[in-house]
mmCIF file of C-alpha atoms in Angstrom:
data_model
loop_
_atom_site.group_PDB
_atom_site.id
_atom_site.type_symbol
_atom_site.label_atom_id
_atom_site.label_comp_id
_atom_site.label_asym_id
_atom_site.label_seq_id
_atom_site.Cartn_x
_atom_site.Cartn_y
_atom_site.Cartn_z
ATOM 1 C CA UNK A 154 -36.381 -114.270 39.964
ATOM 2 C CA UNK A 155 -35.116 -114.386 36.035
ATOM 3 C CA UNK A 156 -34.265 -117.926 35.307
ATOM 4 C CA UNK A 157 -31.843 -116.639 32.299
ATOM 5 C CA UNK A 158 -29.410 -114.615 34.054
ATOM 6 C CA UNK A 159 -28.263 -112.291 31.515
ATOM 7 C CA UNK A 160 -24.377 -113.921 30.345
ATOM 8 C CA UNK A 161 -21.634 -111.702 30.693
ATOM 9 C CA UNK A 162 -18.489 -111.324 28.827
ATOM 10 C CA UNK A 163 -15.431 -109.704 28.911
ATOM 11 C CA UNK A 164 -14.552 -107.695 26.031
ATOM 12 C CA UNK A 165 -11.275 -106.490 25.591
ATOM 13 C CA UNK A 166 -11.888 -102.578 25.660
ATOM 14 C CA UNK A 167 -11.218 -100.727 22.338
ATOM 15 C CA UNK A 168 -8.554 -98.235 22.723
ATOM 16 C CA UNK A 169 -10.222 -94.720 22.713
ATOM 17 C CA UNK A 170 -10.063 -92.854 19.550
ATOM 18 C CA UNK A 171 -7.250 -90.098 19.498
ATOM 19 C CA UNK A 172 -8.785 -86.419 18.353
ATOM 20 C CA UNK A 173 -6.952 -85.439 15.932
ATOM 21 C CA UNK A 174 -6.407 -80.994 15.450
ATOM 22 C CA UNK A 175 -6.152 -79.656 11.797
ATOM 23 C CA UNK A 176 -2.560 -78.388 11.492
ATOM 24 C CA UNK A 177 -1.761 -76.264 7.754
ATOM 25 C CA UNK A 178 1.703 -75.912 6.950
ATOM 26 C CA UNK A 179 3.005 -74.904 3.618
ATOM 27 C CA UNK A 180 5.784 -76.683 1.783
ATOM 28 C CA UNK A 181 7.954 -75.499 -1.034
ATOM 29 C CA UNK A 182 7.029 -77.583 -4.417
ATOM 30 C CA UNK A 183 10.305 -79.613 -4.365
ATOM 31 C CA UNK A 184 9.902 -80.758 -0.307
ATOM 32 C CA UNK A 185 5.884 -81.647 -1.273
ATOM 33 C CA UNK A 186 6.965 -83.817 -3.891
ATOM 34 C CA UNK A 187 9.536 -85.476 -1.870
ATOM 35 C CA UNK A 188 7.289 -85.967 0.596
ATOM 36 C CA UNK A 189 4.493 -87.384 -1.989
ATOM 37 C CA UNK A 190 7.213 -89.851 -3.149
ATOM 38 C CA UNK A 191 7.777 -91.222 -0.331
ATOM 39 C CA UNK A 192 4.472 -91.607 0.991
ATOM 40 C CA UNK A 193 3.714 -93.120 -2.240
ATOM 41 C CA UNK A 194 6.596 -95.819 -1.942
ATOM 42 C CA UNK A 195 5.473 -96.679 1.516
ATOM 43 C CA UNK A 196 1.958 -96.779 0.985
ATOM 44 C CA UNK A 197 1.263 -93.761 3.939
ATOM 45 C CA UNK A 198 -0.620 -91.125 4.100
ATOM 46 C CA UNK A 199 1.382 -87.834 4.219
ATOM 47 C CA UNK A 200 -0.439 -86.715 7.590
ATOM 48 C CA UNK A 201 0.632 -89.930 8.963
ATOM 49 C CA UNK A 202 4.353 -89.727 8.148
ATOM 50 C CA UNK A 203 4.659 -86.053 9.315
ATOM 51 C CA UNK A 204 2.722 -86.875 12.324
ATOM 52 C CA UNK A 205 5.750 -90.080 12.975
ATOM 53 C CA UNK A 206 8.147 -87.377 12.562
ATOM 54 C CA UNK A 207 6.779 -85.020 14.856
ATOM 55 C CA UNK A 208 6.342 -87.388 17.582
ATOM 56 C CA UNK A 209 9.736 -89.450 16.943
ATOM 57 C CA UNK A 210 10.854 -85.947 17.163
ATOM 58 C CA UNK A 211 9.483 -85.077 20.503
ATOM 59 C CA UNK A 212 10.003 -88.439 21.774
ATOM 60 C CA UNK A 213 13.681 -87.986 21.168
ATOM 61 C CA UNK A 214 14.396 -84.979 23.374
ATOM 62 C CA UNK A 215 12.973 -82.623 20.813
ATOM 63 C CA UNK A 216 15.931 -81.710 18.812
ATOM 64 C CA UNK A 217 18.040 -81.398 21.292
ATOM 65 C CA UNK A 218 20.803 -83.646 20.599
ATOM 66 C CA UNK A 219 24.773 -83.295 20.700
ATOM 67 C CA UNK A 220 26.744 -82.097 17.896
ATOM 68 C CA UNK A 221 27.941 -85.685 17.572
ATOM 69 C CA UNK A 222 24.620 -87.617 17.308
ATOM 70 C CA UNK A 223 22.788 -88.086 13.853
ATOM 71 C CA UNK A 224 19.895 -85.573 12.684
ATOM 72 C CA UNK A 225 17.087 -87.020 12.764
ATOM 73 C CA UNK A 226 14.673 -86.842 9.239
ATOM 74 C CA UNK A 227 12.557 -84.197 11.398
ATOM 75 C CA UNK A 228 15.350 -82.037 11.970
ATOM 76 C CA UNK A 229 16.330 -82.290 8.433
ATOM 77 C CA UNK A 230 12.268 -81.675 7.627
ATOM 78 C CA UNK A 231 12.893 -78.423 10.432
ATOM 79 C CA UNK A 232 16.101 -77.321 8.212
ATOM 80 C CA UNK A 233 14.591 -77.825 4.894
ATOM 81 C CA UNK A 234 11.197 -76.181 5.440
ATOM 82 C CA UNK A 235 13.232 -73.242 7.649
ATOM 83 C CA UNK A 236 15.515 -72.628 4.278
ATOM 84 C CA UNK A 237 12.840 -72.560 2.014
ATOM 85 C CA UNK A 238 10.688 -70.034 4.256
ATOM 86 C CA UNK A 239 14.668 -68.264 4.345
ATOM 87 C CA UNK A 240 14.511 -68.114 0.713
ATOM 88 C CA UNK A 241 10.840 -66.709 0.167
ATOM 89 C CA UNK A 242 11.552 -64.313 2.415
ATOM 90 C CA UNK A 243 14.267 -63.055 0.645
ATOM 91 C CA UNK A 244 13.079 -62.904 -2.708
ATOM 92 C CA UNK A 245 10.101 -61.040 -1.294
ATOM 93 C CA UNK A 246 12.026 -58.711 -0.138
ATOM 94 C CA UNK A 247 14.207 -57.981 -3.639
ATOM 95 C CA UNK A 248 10.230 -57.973 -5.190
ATOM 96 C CA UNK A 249 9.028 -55.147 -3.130
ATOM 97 C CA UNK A 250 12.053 -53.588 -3.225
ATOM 98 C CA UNK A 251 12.208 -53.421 -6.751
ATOM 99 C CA UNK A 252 7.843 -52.134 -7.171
ATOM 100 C CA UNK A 253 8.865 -49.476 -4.587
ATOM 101 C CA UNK A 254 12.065 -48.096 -6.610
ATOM 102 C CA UNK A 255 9.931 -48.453 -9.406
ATOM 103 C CA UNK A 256 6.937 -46.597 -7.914
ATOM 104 C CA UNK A 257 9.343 -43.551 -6.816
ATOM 105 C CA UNK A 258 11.156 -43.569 -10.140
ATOM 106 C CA UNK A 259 7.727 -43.403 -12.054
ATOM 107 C CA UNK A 260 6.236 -40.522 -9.799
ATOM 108 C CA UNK A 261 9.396 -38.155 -10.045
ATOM 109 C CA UNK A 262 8.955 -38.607 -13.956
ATOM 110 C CA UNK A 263 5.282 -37.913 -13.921
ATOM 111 C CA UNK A 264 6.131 -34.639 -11.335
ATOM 112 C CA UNK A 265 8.681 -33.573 -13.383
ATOM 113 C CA UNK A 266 6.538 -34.120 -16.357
ATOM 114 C CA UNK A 267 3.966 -32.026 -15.074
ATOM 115 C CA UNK A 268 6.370 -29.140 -14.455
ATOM 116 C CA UNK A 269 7.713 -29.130 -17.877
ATOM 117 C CA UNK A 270 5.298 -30.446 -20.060
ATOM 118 C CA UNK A 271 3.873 -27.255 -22.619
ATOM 119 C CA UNK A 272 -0.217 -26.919 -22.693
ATOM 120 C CA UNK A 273 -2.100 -28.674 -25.288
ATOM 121 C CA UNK A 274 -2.873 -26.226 -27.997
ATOM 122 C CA UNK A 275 -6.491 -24.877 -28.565
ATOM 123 C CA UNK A 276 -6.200 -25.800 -32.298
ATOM 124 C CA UNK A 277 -8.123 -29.208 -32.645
ATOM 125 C CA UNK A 278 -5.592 -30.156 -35.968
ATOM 126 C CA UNK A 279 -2.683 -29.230 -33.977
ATOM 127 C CA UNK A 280 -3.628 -31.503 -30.911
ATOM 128 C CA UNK A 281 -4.588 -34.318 -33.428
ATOM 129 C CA UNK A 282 -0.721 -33.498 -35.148
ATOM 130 C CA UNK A 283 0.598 -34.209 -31.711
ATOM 131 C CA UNK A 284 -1.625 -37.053 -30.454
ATOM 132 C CA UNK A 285 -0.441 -38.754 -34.006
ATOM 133 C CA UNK A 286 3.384 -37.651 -32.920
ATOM 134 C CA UNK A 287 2.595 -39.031 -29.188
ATOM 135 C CA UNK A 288 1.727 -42.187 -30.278
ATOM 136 C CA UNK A 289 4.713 -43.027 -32.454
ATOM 137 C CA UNK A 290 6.791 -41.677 -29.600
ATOM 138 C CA UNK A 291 5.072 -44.163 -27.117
ATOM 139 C CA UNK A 292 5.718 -47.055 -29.591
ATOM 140 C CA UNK A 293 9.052 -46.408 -29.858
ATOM 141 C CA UNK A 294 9.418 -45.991 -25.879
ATOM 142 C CA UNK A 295 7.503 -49.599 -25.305
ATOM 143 C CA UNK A 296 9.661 -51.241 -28.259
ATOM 144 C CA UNK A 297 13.064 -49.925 -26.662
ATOM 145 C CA UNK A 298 11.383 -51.189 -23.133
ATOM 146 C CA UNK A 299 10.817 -54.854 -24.563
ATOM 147 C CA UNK A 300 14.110 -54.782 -26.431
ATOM 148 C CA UNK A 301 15.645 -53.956 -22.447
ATOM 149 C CA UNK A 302 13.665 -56.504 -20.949
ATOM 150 C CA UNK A 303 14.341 -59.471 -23.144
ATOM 151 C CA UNK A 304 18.006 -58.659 -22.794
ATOM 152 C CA UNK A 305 17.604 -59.390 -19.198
ATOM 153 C CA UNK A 306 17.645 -55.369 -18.372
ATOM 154 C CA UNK A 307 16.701 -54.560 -15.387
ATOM 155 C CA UNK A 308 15.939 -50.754 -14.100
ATOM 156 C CA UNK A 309 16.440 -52.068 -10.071
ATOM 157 C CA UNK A 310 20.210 -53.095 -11.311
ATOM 158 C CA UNK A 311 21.097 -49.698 -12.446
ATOM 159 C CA UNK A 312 20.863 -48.181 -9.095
ATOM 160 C CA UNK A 313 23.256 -48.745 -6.211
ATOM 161 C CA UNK A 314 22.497 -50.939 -3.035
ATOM 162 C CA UNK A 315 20.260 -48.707 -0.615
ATOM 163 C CA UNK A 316 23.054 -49.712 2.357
ATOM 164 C CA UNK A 317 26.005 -48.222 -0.450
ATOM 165 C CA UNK A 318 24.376 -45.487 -1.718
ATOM 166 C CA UNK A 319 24.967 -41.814 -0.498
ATOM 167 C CA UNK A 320 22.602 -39.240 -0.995
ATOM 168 C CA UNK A 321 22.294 -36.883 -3.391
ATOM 169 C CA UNK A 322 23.314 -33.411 -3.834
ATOM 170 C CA UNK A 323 21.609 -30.678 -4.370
ATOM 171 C CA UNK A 324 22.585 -28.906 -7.586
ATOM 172 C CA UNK A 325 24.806 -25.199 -6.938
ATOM 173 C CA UNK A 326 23.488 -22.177 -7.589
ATOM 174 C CA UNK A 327 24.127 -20.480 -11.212
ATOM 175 C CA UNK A 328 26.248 -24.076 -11.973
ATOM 176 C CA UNK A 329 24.360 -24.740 -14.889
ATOM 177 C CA UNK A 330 20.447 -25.686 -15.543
ATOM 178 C CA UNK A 331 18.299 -28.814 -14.752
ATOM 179 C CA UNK A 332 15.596 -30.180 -16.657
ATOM 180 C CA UNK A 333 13.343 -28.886 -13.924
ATOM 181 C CA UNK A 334 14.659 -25.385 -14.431
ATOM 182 C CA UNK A 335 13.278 -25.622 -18.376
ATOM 183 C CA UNK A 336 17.087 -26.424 -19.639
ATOM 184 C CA UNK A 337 16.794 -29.863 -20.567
ATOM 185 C CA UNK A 338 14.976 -32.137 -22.339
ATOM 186 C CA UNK A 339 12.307 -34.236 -21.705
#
């Protein structure tokens, strides 16, 4: 037999250590900051306050509370981040909506282009005389394009909302001539 018997003590056990899961969520600059702020003023980590949030959140019925009671700063966090995803959204939308008017508008003027457009000449001083014309055309084109855009000009505004617009005709017979008919210019 051991004449030491081994001593024994009773250790208060450490709580186990909570796994924590990697969750990215995206916050418009304005929210971050506020949230940066405030996690500066209280000396927190940002993970740490959102994570308070979430689980006062959950803790208090999950958002479901009367009309009457207060929002809590998670709903408000819900709200604000919900608005700002509204907002992206929707100037997305008026973005590719504007490259896709833009698009169509610049392949019916290269079609029509095509169509009308008169062969180069086999002459090499006649196609330099209208490369040298060409060019001062295009410079006046890209100066008149600057001159629209730093008014605030916009090609999108000139055409009517997609749910307001009709569609168009097609032109009558013998009522005239087109540009794509050779009749106008280019």
């Amino acid at each position: 037999m051991n004449p030491n018997p081994p001593a024994f003590s009773v250790k208060a056990a450490a709580p186990p250590k909570v796994r924590r899961q990697r969750l990215g969520i995206r916050l418009s600059q304005p929210l971050l900051r506020r949230l940066r702020q405030y996690a500066a003023a209280k000396g927190r980590k940002e993970s740490a306050i959102i994570e308070d949030l979430v689980a006062e959140h959950l803790a208090s019925g999950g958002g479901r509370h009367t009309e009457s009671s207060p929002s809590s700063p998670i709903d408000r966090l819900v709200a604000a981040i919900n608005d700002d995803r509204a907002t992206r959204a929707a100037q997305l939308c008026e973005v590719l909506r504007a490259v896709e008017l833009l698009s169509e508008a610049f392949g019916r003027f290269v079609g029509l282009w095509m169509a009308t457009a008169a062969p180069l000449p086999a002459d090499e001083n006649k196609r330099a005389a209208i490369r040298k014309v060409s060019a001062a055309n295009y410079e006046y084109f890209a100066q008149a394009v600057v001159a629209h855009f730093s008014r605030g000009h916009r090609f999108a505004r000139d055409l009517p909302d997609p749910e307001q617009a009709t569609p168009p005709r097609a032109p009558r017979a013998g009522g005239g001539t087109s540009s794509a008919q050779g009749g106008g210019k280019v």
